[in-house]
Amino acid sequence: MNMIVCIKQVIDPEAPPASFKIDPVGNKVVPPQGVSPVIDPYAEYGVEAALKIKDAQGGKVTAVSLGANQLRDIVKKPLAMGADELILLEDEAFDGGDSWSTAYALAMAIKKIGEYDIIFCGREASDWNAGQVGSGIAEILGLPSVTLVKKIEPAGGKAKLERVTDEGYEVVEVSLPCLITVSNEIGEPRYPTIKGIMGAKKKEPVVWKPADIGVEASQIGAQGRHIKLQKLFQPAREGKCEMVAGESPEEAGANLAAKLREVKVL
Amino acid sequence: MAENKGVLIFCETKEGKLAAIATELLGCGRKLADDLGQELSAVLVGSGVSELAKEAIAYGADKVYVVDDPQLKDYQTDSYVSVMEKVVGQAAPRILLLGQTSLGRDLAPRLAFRFKTAASLGCLELAIDPQSKLLLQTKPVYGGNAQAVFTTDSFPQIATVRAKTMTPLEPDPSRKGEVVKVEAGLDPSAVRTKVLEKVAEKITGIKLEDAEVIVCGGRGIGGAEGFAQLEELAKLLKGAVGATRPPCDNEWVPAGAQIGLTGKIVAPELYIAIALSGSSQHMSGCSGSKTIVAINKDPEANIFREARFGLVGDWKKALPAFTEKLKELLAG
């Protein structure tokens, strides 16, 4: 079983909300000081999904990450968790993309890798929460896709999947090769072992430039965008919280109930 | 391709009726269509859905495209994309809206890529830009830490909308509209998936996504016993109990109760946040709530930046008194 997992480096979504700052002129997020970036947590579920299959029936797991200035210690995490290979699409030209330019570059890289049975993506990424790259790669490569998957059992050129729905879940059979986006219900991603970390240190990622995957600068990154960001803002919310007090916590509790009734929230 | 015109709503159905999200989208779509001075259309895809066309018209549609075929009983990416490619080709809408549901989240991006246009998923607000006449698509990004306004200048402009962010119109059964039947024309061999089974989630009481009131507990609740108290309050308010990630990881509550970045996204009328700090990862799942009320012993907790009403103190002491007083007030 040949598996490819798409990952990326992001600003740590668990960083304190107060550290989150926007540059309103550039319509950009200012990376918080002293907070190290991480692998997108949604993508980590994808790594975990692939490694579960590798555990059960063997296979090769290749992680592919796209971006500029990728910190090796961060993006090597899938290797430390148990992936076999890491390919970095790394160039300034890849920067500033949207779902379109990202899916296109990843699809072309996957084409170059050539052999695959399952491609994994997170259900979305924690920065832009776009939720489209997985489906986009499948569309570009002409593959079947199943999204929001929480369980995968490949067998005989097919895979039996559980897909999370609004009502519960459904069991879906899909022909391979296919693309799967993974939901958090797949289970917590494993921690890298010491052995894994040591192994990852010795492994160098393969770096591909746009020309290596046969794409033009106009098709990727900021130039390849199909959607325009008009404005990025932080909704104002500070200072509107009305505090309800009391002589004791009990009294405050009762006062809060009275307050909610008074303002007809209840 | 002729000039794209009008707004098209993908209407999901549920138990033989229009789903709530479909009526919300029709309400929003009506306004956008009126702002453009163009038509509002709806599309119904499924098996035995023809009857619902008049319902869609009552909720505001001028025209309803119906694709009714036994092969469309279950949602499957390949079959629905193929059918929608046909309908969108025929209707040539300027805007296509879907719900931010397990269906919409799957269908919208594939359609966007097929039509070489773009989509915004999980929008909170949609409006027509007075100058460019483009759709302004506002959605939370960075896990709710920020919001972004996007536009697309290729058509159709596609967006999915979060549940309960739009208001349906009062249905008017006397409204008139046109119904257009479209043949599915599916090639079964081109459908590469098969739905083997559908399993409904076991839930006692009200589903989190449907609840008008949610009582949510964090790490500070300390254990399953604590959550029993939250349950009592939820029951009194005919609401549901949710949790942040730590209580789920510690199995104080089922994993399905998790609200946040990696859990469920909810938008109730009232969100009572107890002993939770209000991390961005959690807030991204509940920031759409109409009123947030927080009880936390740390006055510096981020949740007080998000809440409308707050109480600083030990929830173990404040909550029983709060519940008791509410019982009294609601009875009186």
XYZ file of C-alpha atoms in Angstrom, chain B residues 19-181:
163
model
C -33.927 20.677 5.719
C -33.784 23.725 8.016
C -30.553 24.839 6.325
C -32.350 24.855 2.940
C -35.015 27.263 4.194
C -32.305 29.462 5.738
C -30.383 29.524 2.445
C -33.556 30.391 0.524
C -34.143 33.320 2.899
C -30.600 34.562 2.383
C -30.668 33.835 -1.357
C -33.908 35.772 -1.797
C -32.270 38.876 -0.406
C -29.147 38.494 -2.553
C -31.257 37.892 -5.675
C -33.377 40.979 -4.932
C -30.229 43.065 -4.406
C -29.026 41.924 -7.825
C -32.485 42.351 -9.326
C -32.284 38.751 -10.516
C -34.004 35.404 -10.056
C -33.735 32.998 -7.109
C -33.654 29.337 -8.118
C -33.482 26.197 -6.049
C -32.283 22.726 -6.909
C -33.593 19.515 -5.378
C -31.550 16.365 -5.878
C -32.560 12.955 -4.577
C -35.115 10.190 -4.815
C -38.780 11.138 -4.304
C -38.011 14.836 -3.831
C -40.271 16.275 -6.577
C -43.060 17.047 -4.133
C -40.821 19.470 -2.236
C -40.588 21.914 -5.151
C -43.669 23.799 -3.978
C -42.187 24.050 -0.508
C -39.051 25.658 -1.969
C -41.252 28.113 -3.860
C -43.196 28.934 -0.677
C -39.851 29.744 0.977
C -38.884 32.182 -1.767
C -37.681 30.394 -4.930
C -38.839 31.647 -8.344
C -37.753 28.497 -10.128
C -36.961 24.983 -8.903
C -34.789 22.475 -10.750
C -35.707 18.928 -9.760
C -33.468 15.924 -10.348
C -35.435 12.986 -9.026
C -33.877 9.566 -9.565
C -33.684 6.397 -7.432
C -29.906 6.367 -8.028
C -29.684 9.645 -6.119
C -31.207 8.287 -2.909
C -27.883 8.499 -1.066
C -25.429 11.340 -1.384
C -22.385 10.220 -3.314
C -19.752 12.624 -4.511
C -19.522 11.321 -8.081
C -23.256 11.148 -8.774
C -24.114 14.476 -7.147
C -21.222 16.315 -8.789
C -22.276 14.931 -12.172
C -25.917 15.980 -11.681
C -24.986 19.403 -10.333
C -22.580 19.972 -13.202
C -25.580 19.527 -15.490
C -27.916 21.773 -13.466
C -25.356 24.534 -12.990
C -24.554 24.367 -16.704
C -28.248 24.778 -17.514
C -29.081 27.404 -14.887
C -25.800 29.354 -15.283
C -26.173 31.068 -11.911
C -24.041 33.946 -10.716
C -24.080 32.564 -7.187
C -24.446 29.005 -5.894
C -25.103 28.456 -2.188
C -25.003 25.228 -0.197
C -25.195 24.416 3.496
C -22.051 23.898 5.577
C -23.088 20.284 6.182
C -21.360 16.954 5.592
C -22.917 17.090 2.109
C -22.194 20.740 1.269
C -18.616 20.536 2.519
C -18.011 17.627 0.158
C -19.934 18.845 -2.876
C -19.030 22.568 -2.946
C -15.240 22.264 -3.388
C -15.460 19.571 -6.066
C -17.946 21.667 -8.026
C -15.775 24.750 -7.631
C -12.765 22.909 -9.045
C -14.845 21.417 -11.848
C -16.064 24.869 -12.907
C -12.592 26.379 -12.374
C -14.061 28.866 -9.949
C -13.649 29.179 -6.179
C -15.675 28.494 -3.070
C -15.783 29.802 0.493
C -16.819 27.258 3.088
C -18.621 27.989 6.332
C -19.646 31.598 5.662
C -21.339 33.643 8.358
C -22.377 36.581 6.182
C -23.053 37.085 2.515
C -23.738 40.381 0.784
C -23.580 41.929 -2.668
C -20.856 44.538 -3.108
C -22.671 47.660 -4.335
C -19.888 48.588 -6.771
C -18.586 45.345 -8.220
C -21.868 43.385 -7.701
C -19.673 40.510 -6.527
C -20.586 38.311 -3.581
C -18.797 39.338 -0.396
C -18.146 36.105 1.480
C -17.351 36.531 5.172
C -16.073 33.522 7.084
C -14.058 32.741 10.185
C -10.395 31.880 9.598
C -7.528 30.950 11.894
C -9.914 28.890 13.972
C -12.150 31.871 14.660
C -9.315 34.210 15.676
C -10.120 36.337 12.653
C -12.649 36.739 9.905
C -11.955 37.156 6.214
C -13.968 38.665 3.399
C -13.395 36.924 0.081
C -14.538 37.560 -3.475
C -14.298 35.522 -6.644
C -14.517 36.964 -10.103
C -15.200 33.674 -11.842
C -18.728 32.247 -11.956
C -20.585 30.747 -10.287
C -19.383 32.233 -7.032
C -19.818 29.325 -4.630
C -20.275 29.493 -0.863
C -21.458 27.235 1.910
C -23.217 28.792 4.864
C -23.193 27.739 8.489
C -26.458 26.557 10.007
C -28.518 29.135 11.856
C -26.679 32.165 10.543
C -29.468 33.074 8.089
C -33.190 33.556 8.669
C -35.838 31.779 6.596
C -38.780 33.725 5.164
C -42.286 33.000 6.435
C -43.446 30.319 3.981
C -46.133 31.619 1.617
C -48.021 28.679 0.042
C -49.677 31.019 -2.483
C -46.335 32.023 -4.084
C -46.001 30.979 -7.695
C -42.929 29.544 -9.327
C -41.707 27.403 -12.184
C -40.624 23.776 -11.813
C -38.005 22.416 -14.226
C -37.362 18.676 -14.350
